[in-house]
Structures are given as structure tokens and as C-alpha cells.
CSV table of C-alpha atoms in Angstrom, one decimal:
chain,number,residue,atom,x,y,z
A,170,MET,CA,1.9,14.5,0.5
A,171,SER,CA,1.0,16.1,-2.7
A,172,GLY,CA,-0.4,14.9,-6.0
A,173,GLU,CA,-3.3,12.5,-6.9
A,174,SER,CA,-1.5,9.3,-6.8
A,175,VAL,CA,-1.1,7.3,-3.8
A,176,LEU,CA,2.8,7.0,-3.2
A,177,ILE,CA,4.6,5.1,-0.5
A,178,PRO,CA,7.1,7.6,1.0
A,179,ASP,CA,10.7,7.5,-0.3
A,180,ASP,CA,13.9,8.4,1.6
A,181,ARG,CA,13.5,12.0,0.6
A,182,ALA,CA,10.0,12.1,2.3
A,183,PHE,CA,11.5,10.7,5.5
A,184,SER,CA,14.3,13.3,5.4
A,185,ASN,CA,11.9,16.2,4.9
A,186,PHE,CA,9.7,15.0,7.8
A,187,LYS,CA,12.8,14.7,10.0
A,188,GLU,CA,13.9,18.3,9.0
A,189,GLU,CA,10.5,19.8,9.8
A,190,CYS,CA,10.5,18.0,13.2
A,191,GLY,CA,13.9,19.8,14.1
A,192,SER,CA,12.8,23.2,12.6
A,193,GLU,CA,11.3,25.9,14.9
A,194,GLU,CA,10.9,28.5,12.0
A,195,GLY,CA,7.3,29.5,11.6
A,196,TRP,CA,6.3,27.9,14.8
A,197,SER,CA,4.7,29.4,17.8
A,198,LEU,CA,5.7,28.0,21.3
A,199,THR,CA,2.6,27.3,23.3
A,200,TYR,CA,3.9,25.1,26.1
A,201,ASN,CA,7.3,24.5,27.8
A,202,LYS,CA,7.4,22.6,31.1
A,203,THR,CA,9.4,19.9,32.5
A,204,GLY,CA,11.0,18.2,29.4
A,205,MET,CA,8.0,18.8,27.3
A,206,THR,CA,7.8,21.3,24.6
A,207,VAL,CA,4.7,22.1,22.2
A,208,TRP,CA,4.6,24.4,19.1
A,209,THR,CA,1.6,25.1,16.9
A,210,GLN,CA,1.5,26.7,13.4
A,211,THR,CA,-1.7,28.1,11.6
A,212,ILE,CA,-1.7,27.2,7.9
A,213,ALA,CA,-1.7,30.3,5.7
A,214,GLY,CA,-5.3,31.2,4.8
A,215,ASP,CA,-6.8,28.8,7.3
A,216,GLU,CA,-7.1,31.1,10.3
A,217,GLU,CA,-10.9,30.7,10.6
A,218,LYS,CA,-10.5,26.7,9.8
A,219,SER,CA,-9.5,24.0,12.0
A,220,ILE,CA,-6.7,22.9,10.0
A,221,HIS,CA,-3.5,23.3,12.0
A,222,LYS,CA,-0.1,21.9,12.6
A,223,ILE,CA,1.1,20.8,16.2
A,224,LYS,CA,4.5,19.5,17.3
A,225,CYS,CA,5.4,18.2,20.6
A,226,ARG,CA,8.8,17.1,21.9
A,227,MET,CA,9.5,15.1,24.8
A,228,ALA,CA,12.6,13.9,26.7
A,229,CYS,CA,12.2,10.3,27.9
A,230,LYS,CA,15.2,9.7,30.4
A,231,ASP,CA,14.2,6.2,31.3
A,232,VAL,CA,13.2,4.8,27.8
A,233,SER,CA,15.4,3.5,24.9
A,234,SER,CA,14.5,4.4,21.6
A,235,GLU,CA,14.0,0.8,20.6
A,236,THR,CA,11.3,0.4,23.4
A,237,MET,CA,9.5,3.7,22.1
A,238,TYR,CA,9.6,2.3,18.6
A,239,ASP,CA,8.1,-0.9,19.8
A,240,VAL,CA,5.3,0.8,21.7
A,241,LEU,CA,4.2,3.1,18.9
A,242,HIS,CA,4.0,0.1,16.5
A,243,ASP,CA,2.4,-2.5,18.8
A,244,ILE,CA,-1.2,-2.3,17.9
A,245,GLU,CA,-2.2,-4.9,20.7
A,246,TYR,CA,-0.5,-2.8,23.4
A,247,ARG,CA,-2.0,0.5,22.2
A,248,ARG,CA,-5.5,-1.1,22.9
A,249,LYS,CA,-4.3,-1.4,26.4
A,250,TRP,CA,-2.7,2.1,27.3
A,251,ASP,CA,-4.5,4.4,24.9
A,252,ALA,CA,-7.6,5.4,26.7
A,253,ASN,CA,-8.8,7.6,23.6
A,254,VAL,CA,-8.9,4.7,21.2
A,255,ILE,CA,-12.3,3.4,20.1
A,256,GLU,CA,-11.1,0.9,17.5
A,257,THR,CA,-7.9,0.3,15.7
A,258,PHE,CA,-6.9,-2.4,13.4
A,259,ASP,CA,-4.5,-3.0,10.4
A,260,ILE,CA,-6.1,-3.4,6.8
A,261,GLY,CA,-3.2,-5.0,4.9
A,262,LYS,CA,0.5,-4.5,4.1
A,263,LEU,CA,1.9,-2.6,1.0
A,264,THR,CA,5.5,-3.3,1.4
A,265,VAL,CA,8.0,-4.4,4.2
A,266,ASN,CA,7.7,-1.0,5.7
A,267,ALA,CA,4.3,0.3,4.7
A,268,ASP,CA,0.8,-0.7,5.7
A,269,VAL,CA,-2.7,0.7,5.8
A,270,GLY,CA,-4.7,0.8,9.0
A,271,TYR,CA,-8.0,2.2,10.7
A,272,TYR,CA,-8.0,4.2,13.9
A,273,SER,CA,-11.0,6.0,15.7
A,274,TRP,CA,-10.8,8.1,18.7
A,275,LYS,CA,-12.8,9.8,21.3
A,276,CYS,CA,-12.9,13.6,21.2
A,277,PRO,CA,-13.7,16.0,23.8
A,278,LYS,CA,-17.3,16.1,24.7
A,279,PRO,CA,-19.5,17.4,23.1
A,280,LEU,CA,-17.6,17.1,19.9
A,281,ARG,CA,-18.3,14.0,17.6
A,282,ASN,CA,-15.8,11.3,17.6
A,283,ARG,CA,-13.3,11.0,14.6
A,284,ASP,CA,-11.8,8.4,12.6
A,285,VAL,CA,-9.1,8.0,9.8
A,286,ILE,CA,-7.8,5.4,7.3
A,287,THR,CA,-4.1,5.9,6.8
A,288,LEU,CA,-1.2,4.8,4.9
A,289,ARG,CA,1.7,4.3,7.5
A,290,SER,CA,5.3,3.9,6.6
A,291,TRP,CA,8.4,3.4,8.8
A,292,LEU,CA,12.0,3.7,8.7
A,293,PRO,CA,14.9,2.7,11.1
A,294,MET,CA,17.9,4.8,10.9
A,295,GLY,CA,20.4,3.2,13.3
A,296,SER,CA,19.1,3.9,16.6
A,297,ASP,CA,16.7,6.8,15.4
A,298,TYR,CA,13.3,5.9,14.1
A,299,ILE,CA,10.6,7.5,11.9
A,300,ILE,CA,6.9,6.5,11.8
A,301,MET,CA,4.5,8.7,9.6
A,302,ASN,CA,1.3,8.5,7.9
A,303,TYR,CA,-1.1,10.2,5.5
A,304,SER,CA,-4.9,9.8,4.9
A,305,VAL,CA,-6.1,7.4,2.0
A,306,LYS,CA,-9.4,6.0,0.9
A,307,HIS,CA,-10.3,2.4,0.8
A,308,ALA,CA,-13.6,1.2,-0.8
A,309,LYS,CA,-14.1,-1.3,1.8
A,310,TYR,CA,-13.9,1.2,4.6
A,311,PRO,CA,-16.1,4.2,3.8
A,312,PRO,CA,-17.0,6.9,6.4
A,313,LYS,CA,-19.3,5.9,9.2
A,314,LYS,CA,-22.4,7.6,10.1
A,315,ASP,CA,-21.6,7.9,13.8
A,316,MET,CA,-18.1,9.3,13.0
A,317,VAL,CA,-16.4,12.1,11.5
A,318,ARG,CA,-13.8,11.1,9.1
A,319,ALA,CA,-10.8,13.2,9.6
A,320,VAL,CA,-7.8,13.7,7.4
A,321,SER,CA,-4.2,13.3,8.2
A,322,ILE,CA,-2.3,15.5,5.8
A,323,GLN,CA,0.9,14.3,7.4
A,324,THR,CA,1.3,13.1,10.8
A,325,GLY,CA,4.3,11.0,12.3
A,326,TYR,CA,6.8,10.4,15.2
A,327,LEU,CA,10.6,10.9,15.2
A,328,ILE,CA,12.4,8.9,17.8
A,329,GLN,CA,16.1,10.0,18.5
A,330,SER,CA,18.5,8.1,20.7
A,331,HIS,CA,20.6,9.6,23.4
A,332,GLY,CA,22.1,6.5,25.0
A,333,PRO,CA,20.8,3.2,26.2
A,334,ASN,CA,17.9,4.3,28.2
A,335,HIS,CA,17.2,7.9,26.9
A,336,CYS,CA,15.4,9.2,23.9
A,337,THR,CA,13.4,12.2,22.6
A,338,LEU,CA,10.2,11.7,20.9
A,339,THR,CA,8.8,14.4,18.6
A,340,TYR,CA,5.3,14.2,17.5
A,341,LEU,CA,4.3,16.3,14.4
A,342,ALA,CA,0.7,16.4,13.2
A,343,HIS,CA,-0.7,18.4,10.2
A,344,VAL,CA,-4.4,17.3,10.4
A,345,ASP,CA,-7.9,18.5,9.3
A,346,PRO,CA,-10.3,17.2,11.9
A,347,LYS,CA,-13.2,18.0,9.5
A,348,GLY,CA,-15.5,20.9,10.7
A,349,SER,CA,-15.2,24.2,12.4
A,350,LEU,CA,-13.8,23.5,15.8
A,351,PRO,CA,-14.1,26.1,18.7
A,352,LYS,CA,-11.0,28.0,19.6
A,353,TRP,CA,-11.0,26.3,23.0
A,354,VAL,CA,-10.6,22.8,21.5
A,355,VAL,CA,-7.6,23.9,19.6
A,356,ASN,CA,-6.2,25.6,22.6
A,357,LYS,CA,-6.8,22.8,24.8
A,358,SER,CA,-5.0,20.5,22.4
A,359,SER,CA,-1.9,22.3,22.5
A,360,GLN,CA,-2.0,23.3,26.3
A,361,PHE,CA,-3.3,20.0,27.7
A,362,LEU,CA,-4.4,17.3,25.4
A,363,ALA,CA,-1.0,16.8,23.5
A,364,PRO,CA,1.1,17.0,26.5
A,365,LYS,CA,-1.0,14.6,28.4
A,366,ALA,CA,-1.1,12.1,25.4
A,367,MET,CA,2.8,12.3,25.1
A,368,LYS,CA,3.1,11.5,28.8
A,369,LYS,CA,0.7,8.5,28.4
A,370,ILE,CA,3.1,7.1,25.7
A,371,SER,CA,6.3,7.6,28.0
A,372,LYS,CA,4.4,5.7,31.0
A,373,ALA,CA,3.4,3.1,28.6
A,374,CYS,CA,7.0,2.3,27.5
A,375,LEU,CA,7.9,1.7,31.2
A,376,LYS,CA,5.5,-1.2,31.4
A,377,TYR,CA,5.9,-2.5,27.9
A,378,GLY,CA,8.8,-5.0,28.6
A,379,GLU,CA,6.7,-6.8,31.3
A,380,TRP,CA,3.7,-6.6,29.1
A,381,LYS,CA,5.4,-8.1,26.1
A,382,GLN,CA,6.7,-10.9,28.0
A,383,ARG,CA,3.2,-12.2,28.6
A,384,HIS,CA,1.8,-11.3,25.2
A,385,ASN,CA,3.6,-13.0,22.3
A,386,PRO,CA,7.2,-11.7,23.2
A,387,GLY,CA,8.8,-12.8,19.9
A,388,PHE,CA,6.1,-11.2,17.7
A,389,LYS,CA,7.3,-7.9,16.3
A,390,PRO,CA,6.3,-7.7,12.6
A,391,TRP,CA,7.5,-4.2,12.4
A,392,LEU,CA,11.1,-5.5,13.0
A,393,TYR,CA,10.6,-8.8,11.4
A,394,PRO,CA,8.3,-8.5,8.3
A,395,GLU,CA,8.3,-12.2,7.6
A,396,GLN,CA,6.2,-12.5,10.8
A,397,THR,CA,3.3,-10.4,9.3
A,398,THR,CA,-0.2,-12.0,8.8
A,399,LEU,CA,-1.6,-9.3,7.1
A,400,PRO,CA,-2.9,-9.6,3.4
A,401,THR,CA,-1.0,-7.8,0.7
A,402,ILE,CA,-2.8,-4.9,-0.8
A,403,SER,CA,-1.9,-2.7,-3.8
A,404,VAL,CA,-1.7,1.0,-4.0
A,405,SER,CA,-4.2,0.7,-6.9
A,406,GLU,CA,-6.9,-0.1,-4.2
A,407,LEU,CA,-6.3,3.1,-2.6
A,408,SER,CA,-6.9,6.8,-3.4
A,409,ILE,CA,-5.9,10.1,-1.8
A,410,GLN,CA,-8.3,11.2,0.9
A,411,HIS,CA,-9.4,14.9,0.0
A,412,ALA,CA,-10.8,16.7,2.8
A,413,ASP,CA,-13.2,18.6,0.6
A,414,SER,CA,-14.9,15.4,-0.4
A,415,LEU,CA,-15.9,14.8,3.2
A,416,GLU,CA,-18.8,16.0,5.4
A,417,ASN,CA,-18.1,19.3,7.1
A,418,ILE,CA,-19.2,19.7,10.7
A,419,ASP,CA,-19.7,22.8,12.2
A,420,GLU,CA,-19.0,22.5,16.1
A,421,SER,CA,-17.6,26.0,16.5
A,422,THR,CA,-20.6,27.1,18.8
A,423,LEU,CA,-20.0,24.4,21.3
A,424,SER,CA,-18.8,25.5,24.6
A,425,GLU,CA,-16.4,23.9,27.0
A,426,MET,CA,-19.1,24.4,29.7
A,427,GLN,CA,-21.1,21.8,27.8
A,428,THR,CA,-18.2,19.3,28.3
A,429,ARG,CA,-18.3,19.8,32.0
A,430,GLU,CA,-22.0,19.4,32.2
A,431,GLU,CA,-22.0,16.2,29.9
A,432,ARG,CA,-19.3,14.6,32.3
A,433,ASP,CA,-21.3,15.6,35.3
A,434,SER,CA,-24.3,13.6,34.0
A,435,ASP,CA,-22.4,10.6,32.7
């Protein structure tokens, strides 16, 4: 997203996102095993910084696109299956298919944990779906002292149906985690953390039907916007979150050995 005004994505933005999910030009293949593929892309001029793009694609042969879409939307269920989540909540709705929310997550030790405020929007396209977000600022939710406020330049999911119980999930992230991260973190993200996270989503989908039957089964405001209980907020309450206005953390000298040592001491 470019420009200074907070904009709710239009059809062209969704179309551009879908196109980038399918393109391999300019991407480097870093992982390709058992139905999972990961690519990375270094942003021109940012070789020494932590800004990077990562794209993961996973084939899910026992999961429908509808279930995948529900799982990625269901914030209550995310608290159950997402082991990295520290706190997540919705702040307010903008339109029937756009809202603003908060998400904080655990980073590999010894890095500091991160959080984001994002404008999220979604679009069903028949049996295919897109969910995407970018970072915004909200006056009531400033950066926290114990967190590093990261910036999602554009992040999202493309879900493509291949039949009643078969879909492909593509995750595309263009993120500035704020700070100079060591190379091992970037490498670990593409070789281990991203594939692991994708597999967790797939496993969560297999258990969603049973879980949802016991947890407000008819409540799906992402499908039925009239169900939402969120307060309506205006885009005038939001502003673009620029990365250069946030604290920069230098963690480039932290070693992966420290991670193991800290785990051993836990």
C-alpha cells in the first residue's frame, strides 16, 4: 500500500495481491518438500536490513477452501492452535469486509517479541478467498514498552479450491520486523519457521469442525457481517504506520546458540 491516506483495498488491490501470489519472477526458491514450497525475495537496497518478502505455498488434500477461510478468520480458534500468539483482538470494523485488529507474537529467543496493528480486508471469489492486511496506527494502541512494533507492508493469504476437500494456501508476507535481525533468523524463517507455521494451520483445519460445534457454531461474522458485535470505526481514526517512525532494534549480533542456552535454562 502506498500513499499517506489509509485506504480500504479495492478490487484492483486484491487482484494485484493474487497475481503476486502466483508469480515466481524475482523470487528465490528456498524450500521445496512434501507439498510445501517457500520463496524469499530481498528488497532492492535493503540487503543489510531485515525487510524481506517471504511466500509459502502448501497443498492441503484433506481441507476445503471454506474450512481454511474459517480457520484463518476465527480469532477464538486462533488462540487455541497458534502457539506463537501472545495476544490478539479485534479493535473495530470499517466495512462489511474490513476491520482493524491487534496481534502480538513470540519471536525466537533471544529476540524481543513483536506486535502489529493492522487493517485487514477479505474477499470471497467463488470458492477462492483472499485475506490481506497492512499496518496502521491507532491513537488508543501505541507501541508497548515490552514489545517491538513491527510493520506489515502487505501480508495475506490466498486460498484456492481444488475440489470439495482439497485446497492450496499461499501465504505472502512483506514485513519490516523493525531492527537489524541476524542472518540466521531470516534463514530459519524460510527453512523452518514458515513451513512449520503452515503445517500448524493445516492441522488446525482438520480439528476445526469438531471444535466449532462446541463453540458458538453459527457465529461467523466474516461470512455473516450482520453478526458482528464490533464497534464501527472510521478510517479518519487511523493513519499509515511508517517504519521509520518506530524504534529500531539492533539484534544482529545475537547468536542462535543463545537461543538453545535460554531454552535449556527455561
